[in-house]
């Protein structure tokens, strides 16, 4: 058996993972694997809804006093290992890595073997196959015109999306005459604040809220681009914790800087231009012709949005498909 064929234990923590991460775990799991969820029991069925085989065992472990107690995690791992399988421990995200490292240093290192941080996938997700009628229907549901330009402002989890920064860039290009709208998850932070700001600045409804933003494959074939930001996790971690954490929850700066690349990969899989913050690690996809970057300079983001709205970035879609 090669390393790529070895069984794995997928370890995911609800503090930093959204539907994109769960879908990846479900899609990449195979017979002999197991899943440990540091999070709600409901995520077991969520994984199954994304196609996880019922043959892959899932253990869900809730918090006690706002934390996953190392002895409980070690006991859960011992139970999972009780079937005799030797599995590589694959950790999805730096916060999960922090919790697993804490478990390994509290008197039970032998019970918590070393882990491997899941890297950016080398393969793009499968492109959703839609007929034109479905695309037109979804655009009508979103209130979009046939030719309107709209981008998904995405994060995984969606709670880490803070509209305060991106709304400033959007207002800059709307004042300049470019037309672009955002679709965001209702879980994103500061939606009402951003809407009020844009109403004052450009006198227009530029933000569309739709729960399908949490599952990009359900929307992207009807949209025109994807934007992946990290601003909320860095600048407003408590505002962006959503339902996930108690008041003390906040990722460290290093953790918040490692935003999931999965929404961006879904955009590339759908053949859409992607604007991603410089800190988002896209692995082997970093040189993809549909990828553009921006940093903490709002003017640079505004230039990218303006190019998208005016069709400059959209031309690369045609070039990449030829």
PDB file of C-alpha atoms in Angstrom:
ATOM      1  CA  UNK A   1       0.000   0.000   0.000  1.00  0.00           C
ATOM      2  CA  UNK A   2       1.410   3.434  -0.954  1.00  0.00           C
ATOM      3  CA  UNK A   3       1.202   6.545   1.218  1.00  0.00           C
ATOM      4  CA  UNK A   4      -1.558   7.890  -1.014  1.00  0.00           C
ATOM      5  CA  UNK A   5      -3.552   4.681  -0.437  1.00  0.00           C
ATOM      6  CA  UNK A   6      -3.103   4.673   3.355  1.00  0.00           C
ATOM      7  CA  UNK A   7      -6.164   5.078   5.534  1.00  0.00           C
ATOM      8  CA  UNK A   8      -6.580   8.468   7.178  1.00  0.00           C
ATOM      9  CA  UNK A   9      -8.289  10.036  10.156  1.00  0.00           C
ATOM     10  CA  UNK A  10      -9.707  13.412   9.080  1.00  0.00           C
ATOM     11  CA  UNK A  11      -9.802  15.840  12.016  1.00  0.00           C
ATOM     12  CA  UNK A  12     -11.883  18.992  11.631  1.00  0.00           C
ATOM     13  CA  UNK A  13     -12.791  21.723  14.128  1.00  0.00           C
ATOM     14  CA  UNK A  14     -16.002  23.726  13.796  1.00  0.00           C
ATOM     15  CA  UNK A  15     -14.282  26.945  14.922  1.00  0.00           C
ATOM     16  CA  UNK A  16     -12.509  27.295  11.578  1.00  0.00           C
ATOM     17  CA  UNK A  17     -14.340  25.053   9.120  1.00  0.00           C
ATOM     18  CA  UNK A  18     -17.409  25.684   7.014  1.00  0.00           C
ATOM     19  CA  UNK A  19     -19.341  23.731   4.425  1.00  0.00           C
ATOM     20  CA  UNK A  20     -16.494  23.848   1.903  1.00  0.00           C
ATOM     21  CA  UNK A  21     -14.226  22.003   4.327  1.00  0.00           C
ATOM     22  CA  UNK A  22     -16.908  19.447   5.208  1.00  0.00           C
ATOM     23  CA  UNK A  23     -17.603  18.851   1.516  1.00  0.00           C
ATOM     24  CA  UNK A  24     -13.897  18.293   0.890  1.00  0.00           C
ATOM     25  CA  UNK A  25     -13.657  15.789   3.746  1.00  0.00           C
ATOM     26  CA  UNK A  26     -16.745  13.963   2.462  1.00  0.00           C
ATOM     27  CA  UNK A  27     -15.472  13.923  -1.136  1.00  0.00           C
ATOM     28  CA  UNK A  28     -11.912  12.828  -0.342  1.00  0.00           C
ATOM     29  CA  UNK A  29     -12.720  10.197   2.298  1.00  0.00           C
ATOM     30  CA  UNK A  30     -12.611   6.563   1.277  1.00  0.00           C
ATOM     31  CA  UNK A  31     -13.099   3.112   2.762  1.00  0.00           C
ATOM     32  CA  UNK A  32     -10.907   2.600   5.831  1.00  0.00           C
ATOM     33  CA  UNK A  33     -10.878   6.311   6.728  1.00  0.00           C
ATOM     34  CA  UNK A  34     -12.523   7.833   9.794  1.00  0.00           C
ATOM     35  CA  UNK A  35     -13.528  11.370  10.789  1.00  0.00           C
ATOM     36  CA  UNK A  36     -13.178  13.167  14.128  1.00  0.00           C
ATOM     37  CA  UNK A  37     -15.286  16.316  14.426  1.00  0.00           C
ATOM     38  CA  UNK A  38     -14.418  18.765  17.182  1.00  0.00           C
ATOM     39  CA  UNK A  39     -17.859  20.279  17.035  1.00  0.00           C
ATOM     40  CA  UNK A  40     -21.598  19.641  17.015  1.00  0.00           C
ATOM     41  CA  UNK A  41     -23.189  16.240  16.509  1.00  0.00           C
ATOM     42  CA  UNK A  42     -25.224  17.747  13.643  1.00  0.00           C
ATOM     43  CA  UNK A  43     -22.068  17.808  11.542  1.00  0.00           C
ATOM     44  CA  UNK A  44     -22.249  14.018  11.225  1.00  0.00           C
ATOM     45  CA  UNK A  45     -25.366  14.316   9.090  1.00  0.00           C
ATOM     46  CA  UNK A  46     -23.946  17.379   7.356  1.00  0.00           C
ATOM     47  CA  UNK A  47     -21.016  15.263   6.189  1.00  0.00           C
ATOM     48  CA  UNK A  48     -23.373  12.557   5.005  1.00  0.00           C
ATOM     49  CA  UNK A  49     -25.444  15.128   3.111  1.00  0.00           C
ATOM     50  CA  UNK A  50     -22.284  16.007   1.187  1.00  0.00           C
ATOM     51  CA  UNK A  51     -21.824  12.382   0.184  1.00  0.00           C
ATOM     52  CA  UNK A  52     -19.705  10.875   2.978  1.00  0.00           C
ATOM     53  CA  UNK A  53     -20.132   7.113   2.908  1.00  0.00           C
ATOM     54  CA  UNK A  54     -21.982   5.585   5.845  1.00  0.00           C
ATOM     55  CA  UNK A  55     -19.090   3.124   5.960  1.00  0.00           C
ATOM     56  CA  UNK A  56     -16.761   5.907   7.156  1.00  0.00           C
ATOM     57  CA  UNK A  57     -17.191   6.239  10.938  1.00  0.00           C
ATOM     58  CA  UNK A  58     -17.678   9.756  12.325  1.00  0.00           C
ATOM     59  CA  UNK A  59     -16.981  10.719  15.941  1.00  0.00           C
ATOM     60  CA  UNK A  60     -18.308  14.092  17.111  1.00  0.00           C
ATOM     61  CA  UNK A  61     -16.868  15.609  20.281  1.00  0.00           C
ATOM     62  CA  UNK A  62     -18.457  18.626  21.952  1.00  0.00           C
ATOM     63  CA  UNK A  63     -16.704  21.240  24.049  1.00  0.00           C
ATOM     64  CA  UNK A  64     -16.651  21.346  27.827  1.00  0.00           C
ATOM     65  CA  UNK A  65     -16.342  24.821  29.304  1.00  0.00           C
ATOM     66  CA  UNK A  66     -15.587  26.288  25.904  1.00  0.00           C
ATOM     67  CA  UNK A  67     -12.746  23.902  25.076  1.00  0.00           C
ATOM     68  CA  UNK A  68     -11.982  20.375  23.984  1.00  0.00           C
ATOM     69  CA  UNK A  69     -10.342  18.819  27.021  1.00  0.00           C
ATOM     70  CA  UNK A  70      -7.158  16.963  26.003  1.00  0.00           C
ATOM     71  CA  UNK A  71      -8.001  13.789  27.983  1.00  0.00           C
ATOM     72  CA  UNK A  72     -11.397  13.562  26.223  1.00  0.00           C
ATOM     73  CA  UNK A  73      -9.791  14.040  22.815  1.00  0.00           C
ATOM     74  CA  UNK A  74      -7.164  11.397  23.620  1.00  0.00           C
ATOM     75  CA  UNK A  75      -9.910   9.014  24.755  1.00  0.00           C
ATOM     76  CA  UNK A  76     -11.859   9.624  21.546  1.00  0.00           C
ATOM     77  CA  UNK A  77      -8.753   8.911  19.475  1.00  0.00           C
ATOM     78  CA  UNK A  78      -8.095   5.721  21.442  1.00  0.00           C
ATOM     79  CA  UNK A  79     -11.649   4.578  20.723  1.00  0.00           C
ATOM     80  CA  UNK A  80     -11.258   5.330  17.013  1.00  0.00           C
ATOM     81  CA  UNK A  81      -7.981   3.407  16.984  1.00  0.00           C
ATOM     82  CA  UNK A  82      -9.691   0.489  18.673  1.00  0.00           C
ATOM     83  CA  UNK A  83     -10.528  -1.079  15.318  1.00  0.00           C
ATOM     84  CA  UNK A  84      -6.819  -1.746  14.775  1.00  0.00           C
ATOM     85  CA  UNK A  85      -6.454   0.443  11.699  1.00  0.00           C
ATOM     86  CA  UNK A  86      -3.304   2.550  11.431  1.00  0.00           C
ATOM     87  CA  UNK A  87      -4.430   5.882  10.048  1.00  0.00           C
ATOM     88  CA  UNK A  88      -2.557   9.024   9.105  1.00  0.00           C
ATOM     89  CA  UNK A  89      -3.992  11.925  11.107  1.00  0.00           C
ATOM     90  CA  UNK A  90      -4.952  14.684   8.662  1.00  0.00           C
ATOM     91  CA  UNK A  91      -5.745  18.035  10.307  1.00  0.00           C
ATOM     92  CA  UNK A  92      -7.868  20.648   8.494  1.00  0.00           C
ATOM     93  CA  UNK A  93      -6.693  24.052   9.627  1.00  0.00           C
ATOM     94  CA  UNK A  94      -4.344  25.763  12.092  1.00  0.00           C
ATOM     95  CA  UNK A  95      -6.849  26.068  14.953  1.00  0.00           C
ATOM     96  CA  UNK A  96      -7.429  22.320  14.819  1.00  0.00           C
ATOM     97  CA  UNK A  97      -3.668  21.894  14.755  1.00  0.00           C
ATOM     98  CA  UNK A  98      -3.421  24.013  17.905  1.00  0.00           C
ATOM     99  CA  UNK A  99      -5.968  21.861  19.733  1.00  0.00           C
ATOM    100  CA  UNK A 100      -4.312  18.611  18.677  1.00  0.00           C
ATOM    101  CA  UNK A 101      -0.886  19.922  19.695  1.00  0.00           C
ATOM    102  CA  UNK A 102      -2.290  20.809  23.119  1.00  0.00           C
ATOM    103  CA  UNK A 103      -3.589  17.259  23.468  1.00  0.00           C
ATOM    104  CA  UNK A 104      -0.169  15.849  22.629  1.00  0.00           C
ATOM    105  CA  UNK A 105       1.534  17.894  25.353  1.00  0.00           C
ATOM    106  CA  UNK A 106      -0.782  17.143  28.274  1.00  0.00           C
ATOM    107  CA  UNK A 107       0.445  13.850  29.598  1.00  0.00           C
ATOM    108  CA  UNK A 108      -0.792  11.681  26.750  1.00  0.00           C
ATOM    109  CA  UNK A 109       1.593  12.259  23.868  1.00  0.00           C
ATOM    110  CA  UNK A 110       1.689   8.558  23.051  1.00  0.00           C
ATOM    111  CA  UNK A 111      -2.110   8.540  22.788  1.00  0.00           C
ATOM    112  CA  UNK A 112      -2.098  11.437  20.308  1.00  0.00           C
ATOM    113  CA  UNK A 113       0.208  10.573  17.395  1.00  0.00           C
ATOM    114  CA  UNK A 114       1.687  13.298  15.238  1.00  0.00           C
ATOM    115  CA  UNK A 115      -0.580  14.954  12.694  1.00  0.00           C
ATOM    116  CA  UNK A 116      -0.222  16.222   9.153  1.00  0.00           C
ATOM    117  CA  UNK A 117      -1.735  19.566   8.171  1.00  0.00           C
ATOM    118  CA  UNK A 118      -3.989  19.116   5.148  1.00  0.00           C
ATOM    119  CA  UNK A 119      -2.483  21.107   2.303  1.00  0.00           C
ATOM    120  CA  UNK A 120      -4.258  22.909  -0.514  1.00  0.00           C
ATOM    121  CA  UNK A 121      -5.687  20.229  -2.831  1.00  0.00           C
ATOM    122  CA  UNK A 122      -3.742  19.706  -6.031  1.00  0.00           C
ATOM    123  CA  UNK A 123      -6.934  18.923  -7.919  1.00  0.00           C
ATOM    124  CA  UNK A 124      -9.758  21.413  -8.354  1.00  0.00           C
ATOM    125  CA  UNK A 125     -13.230  20.383  -7.156  1.00  0.00           C
ATOM    126  CA  UNK A 126     -15.531  18.847  -9.765  1.00  0.00           C
ATOM    127  CA  UNK A 127     -17.139  21.530 -11.893  1.00  0.00           C
ATOM    128  CA  UNK A 128     -20.915  21.690 -11.359  1.00  0.00           C
ATOM    129  CA  UNK A 129     -22.752  20.891 -14.571  1.00  0.00           C
ATOM    130  CA  UNK A 130     -25.724  23.216 -15.042  1.00  0.00           C
ATOM    131  CA  UNK A 131     -28.030  23.739 -17.941  1.00  0.00           C
ATOM    132  CA  UNK A 132     -28.694  27.315 -19.062  1.00  0.00           C
ATOM    133  CA  UNK A 133     -32.223  27.240 -17.711  1.00  0.00           C
ATOM    134  CA  UNK A 134     -30.960  26.621 -14.176  1.00  0.00           C
ATOM    135  CA  UNK A 135     -28.461  29.457 -14.453  1.00  0.00           C
ATOM    136  CA  UNK A 136     -31.203  31.830 -15.575  1.00  0.00           C
ATOM    137  CA  UNK A 137     -33.497  30.675 -12.764  1.00  0.00           C
ATOM    138  CA  UNK A 138     -30.883  31.202 -10.052  1.00  0.00           C
ATOM    139  CA  UNK A 139     -30.063  34.658 -11.377  1.00  0.00           C
ATOM    140  CA  UNK A 140     -33.751  35.534 -11.247  1.00  0.00           C
ATOM    141  CA  UNK A 141     -33.913  34.269  -7.664  1.00  0.00           C
ATOM    142  CA  UNK A 142     -31.018  36.586  -6.804  1.00  0.00           C
ATOM    143  CA  UNK A 143     -32.689  39.542  -8.506  1.00  0.00           C
ATOM    144  CA  UNK A 144     -30.001  39.822 -11.183  1.00  0.00           C
ATOM    145  CA  UNK A 145     -30.387  41.107 -14.680  1.00  0.00           C
ATOM    146  CA  UNK A 146     -29.194  39.037 -17.595  1.00  0.00           C
ATOM    147  CA  UNK A 147     -26.040  41.102 -18.015  1.00  0.00           C
ATOM    148  CA  UNK A 148     -25.442  42.253 -14.431  1.00  0.00           C
ATOM    149  CA  UNK A 149     -21.981  41.509 -12.995  1.00  0.00           C
ATOM    150  CA  UNK A 150     -22.068  39.834  -9.582  1.00  0.00           C
ATOM    151  CA  UNK A 151     -19.309  38.302  -7.462  1.00  0.00           C
ATOM    152  CA  UNK A 152     -19.499  35.839  -4.589  1.00  0.00           C
ATOM    153  CA  UNK A 153     -17.726  37.243  -1.532  1.00  0.00           C
ATOM    154  CA  UNK A 154     -16.836  33.976   0.132  1.00  0.00           C
ATOM    155  CA  UNK A 155     -15.081  32.539   3.142  1.00  0.00           C
ATOM    156  CA  UNK A 156     -14.864  29.202   4.877  1.00  0.00           C
ATOM    157  CA  UNK A 157     -16.321  29.608   7.403  1.00  0.00           C
ATOM    158  CA  UNK A 158     -18.528  32.410   6.110  1.00  0.00           C
ATOM    159  CA  UNK A 159     -18.471  34.072   9.540  1.00  0.00           C
ATOM    160  CA  UNK A 160     -14.907  35.180   8.836  1.00  0.00           C
ATOM    161  CA  UNK A 161     -16.079  37.462   6.007  1.00  0.00           C
ATOM    162  CA  UNK A 162     -16.267  41.088   7.188  1.00  0.00           C
ATOM    163  CA  UNK A 163     -17.942  43.391   4.687  1.00  0.00           C
ATOM    164  CA  UNK A 164     -16.501  46.569   6.211  1.00  0.00           C
ATOM    165  CA  UNK A 165     -13.326  46.403   4.106  1.00  0.00           C
ATOM    166  CA  UNK A 166     -14.729  45.102   0.839  1.00  0.00           C
ATOM    167  CA  UNK A 167     -17.681  47.521   0.983  1.00  0.00           C
ATOM    168  CA  UNK A 168     -15.226  50.433   0.911  1.00  0.00           C
ATOM    169  CA  UNK A 169     -13.632  49.075  -2.263  1.00  0.00           C
ATOM    170  CA  UNK A 170     -17.040  48.436  -3.801  1.00  0.00           C
ATOM    171  CA  UNK A 171     -18.166  51.984  -3.056  1.00  0.00           C
ATOM    172  CA  UNK A 172     -15.022  53.358  -4.710  1.00  0.00           C
ATOM    173  CA  UNK A 173     -15.735  51.654  -8.022  1.00  0.00           C
ATOM    174  CA  UNK A 174     -19.490  52.313  -7.927  1.00  0.00           C
ATOM    175  CA  UNK A 175     -18.814  56.039  -7.517  1.00  0.00           C
ATOM    176  CA  UNK A 176     -16.510  55.746 -10.528  1.00  0.00           C
ATOM    177  CA  UNK A 177     -19.323  54.337 -12.636  1.00  0.00           C
ATOM    178  CA  UNK A 178     -18.541  50.611 -12.545  1.00  0.00           C
ATOM    179  CA  UNK A 179     -21.443  48.269 -11.802  1.00  0.00           C
ATOM    180  CA  UNK A 180     -20.812  45.265  -9.589  1.00  0.00           C
ATOM    181  CA  UNK A 181     -22.784  43.526  -6.850  1.00  0.00           C
ATOM    182  CA  UNK A 182     -21.812  41.070  -4.117  1.00  0.00           C
ATOM    183  CA  UNK A 183     -23.539  37.897  -2.994  1.00  0.00           C
ATOM    184  CA  UNK A 184     -22.737  37.062   0.641  1.00  0.00           C
ATOM    185  CA  UNK A 185     -23.785  34.546   3.248  1.00  0.00           C
ATOM    186  CA  UNK A 186     -26.185  35.673   5.999  1.00  0.00           C
ATOM    187  CA  UNK A 187     -23.453  34.467   8.369  1.00  0.00           C
ATOM    188  CA  UNK A 188     -21.042  37.201   7.196  1.00  0.00           C
ATOM    189  CA  UNK A 189     -20.260  40.003   9.628  1.00  0.00           C
ATOM    190  CA  UNK A 190     -21.460  43.618   9.399  1.00  0.00           C
ATOM    191  CA  UNK A 191     -23.948  43.107   6.565  1.00  0.00           C
ATOM    192  CA  UNK A 192     -26.364  45.790   7.780  1.00  0.00           C
ATOM    193  CA  UNK A 193     -23.510  48.211   8.430  1.00  0.00           C
ATOM    194  CA  UNK A 194     -22.113  47.677   4.930  1.00  0.00           C
ATOM    195  CA  UNK A 195     -25.539  48.058   3.336  1.00  0.00           C
ATOM    196  CA  UNK A 196     -26.130  51.325   5.162  1.00  0.00           C
ATOM    197  CA  UNK A 197     -22.717  52.607   4.123  1.00  0.00           C
ATOM    198  CA  UNK A 198     -23.296  51.732   0.462  1.00  0.00           C
ATOM    199  CA  UNK A 199     -26.774  53.244   0.516  1.00  0.00           C
ATOM    200  CA  UNK A 200     -25.260  56.536   1.654  1.00  0.00           C
ATOM    201  CA  UNK A 201     -22.275  56.345  -0.693  1.00  0.00           C
ATOM    202  CA  UNK A 202     -23.831  55.129  -3.938  1.00  0.00           C
ATOM    203  CA  UNK A 203     -27.583  55.149  -3.273  1.00  0.00           C
ATOM    204  CA  UNK A 204     -27.933  51.582  -4.468  1.00  0.00           C
ATOM    205  CA  UNK A 205     -28.526  48.031  -3.226  1.00  0.00           C
ATOM    206  CA  UNK A 206     -25.205  46.382  -3.939  1.00  0.00           C
ATOM    207  CA  UNK A 207     -25.273  43.423  -1.518  1.00  0.00           C
ATOM    208  CA  UNK A 208     -27.369  40.300  -2.018  1.00  0.00           C
ATOM    209  CA  UNK A 209     -27.691  37.932   0.942  1.00  0.00           C
ATOM    210  CA  UNK A 210     -28.212  34.251   0.165  1.00  0.00           C
ATOM    211  CA  UNK A 211     -27.542  31.183   2.321  1.00  0.00           C
ATOM    212  CA  UNK A 212     -26.211  29.291  -0.708  1.00  0.00           C
ATOM    213  CA  UNK A 213     -23.056  31.400  -0.411  1.00  0.00           C
ATOM    214  CA  UNK A 214     -21.968  28.840   2.220  1.00  0.00           C
ATOM    215  CA  UNK A 215     -21.993  26.161  -0.496  1.00  0.00           C
ATOM    216  CA  UNK A 216     -20.452  27.898  -3.543  1.00  0.00           C
ATOM    217  CA  UNK A 217     -21.142  25.027  -5.946  1.00  0.00           C
ATOM    218  CA  UNK A 218     -24.859  25.842  -5.600  1.00  0.00           C
ATOM    219  CA  UNK A 219     -24.385  29.414  -6.870  1.00  0.00           C
ATOM    220  CA  UNK A 220     -21.199  29.876  -8.848  1.00  0.00           C
ATOM    221  CA  UNK A 221     -22.383  28.709 -12.289  1.00  0.00           C
ATOM    222  CA  UNK A 222     -24.849  31.620 -12.143  1.00  0.00           C
ATOM    223  CA  UNK A 223     -22.269  34.216 -11.047  1.00  0.00           C
ATOM    224  CA  UNK A 224     -19.331  36.044 -12.594  1.00  0.00           C
ATOM    225  CA  UNK A 225     -16.466  35.961 -10.089  1.00  0.00           C
ATOM    226  CA  UNK A 226     -15.286  34.996  -6.599  1.00  0.00           C
ATOM    227  CA  UNK A 227     -13.606  37.189  -3.970  1.00  0.00           C
ATOM    228  CA  UNK A 228     -11.852  35.548  -1.008  1.00  0.00           C
ATOM    229  CA  UNK A 229     -10.881  37.846   1.851  1.00  0.00           C
ATOM    230  CA  UNK A 230      -9.291  37.451   5.283  1.00  0.00           C
ATOM    231  CA  UNK A 231     -10.029  40.917   6.689  1.00  0.00           C
ATOM    232  CA  UNK A 232     -12.649  39.887   9.219  1.00  0.00           C
ATOM    233  CA  UNK A 233     -10.580  37.208  10.907  1.00  0.00           C
ATOM    234  CA  UNK A 234      -7.649  39.605  11.267  1.00  0.00           C
ATOM    235  CA  UNK A 235      -9.316  42.914  12.149  1.00  0.00           C
ATOM    236  CA  UNK A 236     -12.539  41.904  13.908  1.00  0.00           C
ATOM    237  CA  UNK A 237     -12.147  38.330  15.213  1.00  0.00           C
ATOM    238  CA  UNK A 238     -14.784  38.665  17.929  1.00  0.00           C
ATOM    239  CA  UNK A 239     -17.329  40.180  15.542  1.00  0.00           C
ATOM    240  CA  UNK A 240     -16.575  37.378  13.105  1.00  0.00           C
ATOM    241  CA  UNK A 241     -16.907  34.468  15.497  1.00  0.00           C
ATOM    242  CA  UNK A 242     -20.627  34.067  14.729  1.00  0.00           C
ATOM    243  CA  UNK A 243     -22.206  31.171  16.606  1.00  0.00           C
ATOM    244  CA  UNK A 244     -18.910  29.332  16.796  1.00  0.00           C
ATOM    245  CA  UNK A 245     -17.235  30.626  19.910  1.00  0.00           C
ATOM    246  CA  UNK A 246     -17.625  32.144  23.316  1.00  0.00           C
ATOM    247  CA  UNK A 247     -16.485  35.714  23.940  1.00  0.00           C
ATOM    248  CA  UNK A 248     -12.880  34.601  24.338  1.00  0.00           C
ATOM    249  CA  UNK A 249     -12.820  32.955  20.899  1.00  0.00           C
ATOM    250  CA  UNK A 250     -10.384  34.495  18.476  1.00  0.00           C
ATOM    251  CA  UNK A 251      -7.896  32.951  16.086  1.00  0.00           C
ATOM    252  CA  UNK A 252      -4.320  34.030  16.516  1.00  0.00           C
ATOM    253  CA  UNK A 253      -2.997  36.400  13.863  1.00  0.00           C
ATOM    254  CA  UNK A 254      -1.055  33.562  12.257  1.00  0.00           C
ATOM    255  CA  UNK A 255      -4.142  31.334  12.214  1.00  0.00           C
ATOM    256  CA  UNK A 256      -6.416  34.025  10.819  1.00  0.00           C
ATOM    257  CA  UNK A 257      -3.913  34.703   8.066  1.00  0.00           C
ATOM    258  CA  UNK A 258      -4.309  31.132   6.824  1.00  0.00           C
ATOM    259  CA  UNK A 259      -7.726  31.522   5.263  1.00  0.00           C
ATOM    260  CA  UNK A 260      -9.166  28.477   3.514  1.00  0.00           C
ATOM    261  CA  UNK A 261      -8.481  28.423  -0.248  1.00  0.00           C
ATOM    262  CA  UNK A 262     -11.505  26.207  -0.960  1.00  0.00           C
ATOM    263  CA  UNK A 263     -13.963  28.936  -2.106  1.00  0.00           C
ATOM    264  CA  UNK A 264     -11.297  30.184  -4.516  1.00  0.00           C
ATOM    265  CA  UNK A 265     -10.753  26.666  -5.862  1.00  0.00           C
ATOM    266  CA  UNK A 266     -14.480  26.311  -6.496  1.00  0.00           C
ATOM    267  CA  UNK A 267     -14.375  29.548  -8.475  1.00  0.00           C
ATOM    268  CA  UNK A 268     -11.462  28.330 -10.583  1.00  0.00           C
ATOM    269  CA  UNK A 269     -13.220  25.008 -11.121  1.00  0.00           C
ATOM    270  CA  UNK A 270     -16.199  26.924 -12.503  1.00  0.00           C
ATOM    271  CA  UNK A 271     -13.986  28.912 -14.868  1.00  0.00           C
ATOM    272  CA  UNK A 272     -14.542  32.223 -13.073  1.00  0.00           C
ATOM    273  CA  UNK A 273     -12.074  35.021 -12.288  1.00  0.00           C
ATOM    274  CA  UNK A 274     -10.958  34.881  -8.657  1.00  0.00           C
ATOM    275  CA  UNK A 275      -9.706  37.805  -6.566  1.00  0.00           C
ATOM    276  CA  UNK A 276      -7.932  36.392  -3.521  1.00  0.00           C
ATOM    277  CA  UNK A 277      -6.028  38.049  -0.718  1.00  0.00           C
ATOM    278  CA  UNK A 278      -2.263  37.572  -0.980  1.00  0.00           C
ATOM    279  CA  UNK A 279      -2.252  35.460   2.193  1.00  0.00           C
ATOM    280  CA  UNK A 280      -4.541  32.756   0.755  1.00  0.00           C
ATOM    281  CA  UNK A 281      -2.372  29.734  -0.068  1.00  0.00           C
ATOM    282  CA  UNK A 282      -3.527  28.307  -3.391  1.00  0.00           C
ATOM    283  CA  UNK A 283      -0.676  25.814  -3.696  1.00  0.00           C
ATOM    284  CA  UNK A 284      -0.128  24.586  -7.244  1.00  0.00           C
ATOM    285  CA  UNK A 285      -2.975  26.825  -8.422  1.00  0.00           C
ATOM    286  CA  UNK A 286      -1.139  30.040  -7.475  1.00  0.00           C
ATOM    287  CA  UNK A 287      -0.251  30.739 -11.126  1.00  0.00           C
ATOM    288  CA  UNK A 288      -3.711  29.991 -12.499  1.00  0.00           C
ATOM    289  CA  UNK A 289      -4.576  32.417 -15.327  1.00  0.00           C
ATOM    290  CA  UNK A 290      -7.945  33.289 -13.739  1.00  0.00           C
ATOM    291  CA  UNK A 291      -6.395  34.302 -10.408  1.00  0.00           C
ATOM    292  CA  UNK A 292      -5.722  37.896  -9.372  1.00  0.00           C
ATOM    293  CA  UNK A 293      -4.384  39.042  -6.011  1.00  0.00           C
ATOM    294  CA  UNK A 294      -4.815  41.978  -3.642  1.00  0.00           C
ATOM    295  CA  UNK A 295      -3.518  42.953  -0.211  1.00  0.00           C
ATOM    296  CA  UNK A 296      -4.547  45.218   2.669  1.00  0.00           C
ATOM    297  CA  UNK A 297      -4.500  48.263   0.373  1.00  0.00           C
ATOM    298  CA  UNK A 298      -8.182  48.922  -0.342  1.00  0.00           C
ATOM    299  CA  UNK A 299      -7.258  50.799  -3.517  1.00  0.00           C
ATOM    300  CA  UNK A 300      -5.624  47.671  -4.943  1.00  0.00           C
ATOM    301  CA  UNK A 301      -8.767  45.666  -4.254  1.00  0.00           C
ATOM    302  CA  UNK A 302     -10.850  48.434  -5.821  1.00  0.00           C
ATOM    303  CA  UNK A 303      -8.745  48.264  -8.992  1.00  0.00           C
ATOM    304  CA  UNK A 304      -9.328  44.523  -9.182  1.00  0.00           C
ATOM    305  CA  UNK A 305     -13.067  44.963  -8.706  1.00  0.00           C
ATOM    306  CA  UNK A 306     -13.146  47.698 -11.312  1.00  0.00           C
ATOM    307  CA  UNK A 307     -11.338  45.486 -13.837  1.00  0.00           C
ATOM    308  CA  UNK A 308     -13.855  42.750 -13.136  1.00  0.00           C
ATOM    309  CA  UNK A 309     -16.859  45.032 -13.507  1.00  0.00           C
ATOM    310  CA  UNK A 310     -15.545  46.489 -16.772  1.00  0.00           C
ATOM    311  CA  UNK A 311     -14.711  43.110 -18.293  1.00  0.00           C
ATOM    312  CA  UNK A 312     -10.922  43.208 -18.157  1.00  0.00           C
ATOM    313  CA  UNK A 313     -10.663  40.167 -15.893  1.00  0.00           C
ATOM    314  CA  UNK A 314     -13.599  38.440 -17.575  1.00  0.00           C
ATOM    315  CA  UNK A 315     -11.621  38.272 -20.845  1.00  0.00           C
ATOM    316  CA  UNK A 316      -9.225  35.807 -19.206  1.00  0.00           C
ATOM    317  CA  UNK A 317     -12.104  33.342 -18.865  1.00  0.00           C
ATOM    318  CA  UNK A 318     -12.417  33.252 -22.663  1.00  0.00           C
ATOM    319  CA  UNK A 319      -8.660  33.009 -23.137  1.00  0.00           C
ATOM    320  CA  UNK A 320      -8.351  30.177 -20.625  1.00  0.00           C
ATOM    321  CA  UNK A 321     -11.104  28.170 -22.302  1.00  0.00           C
ATOM    322  CA  UNK A 322      -9.644  28.366 -25.802  1.00  0.00           C
TER     323      UNK A 322
END
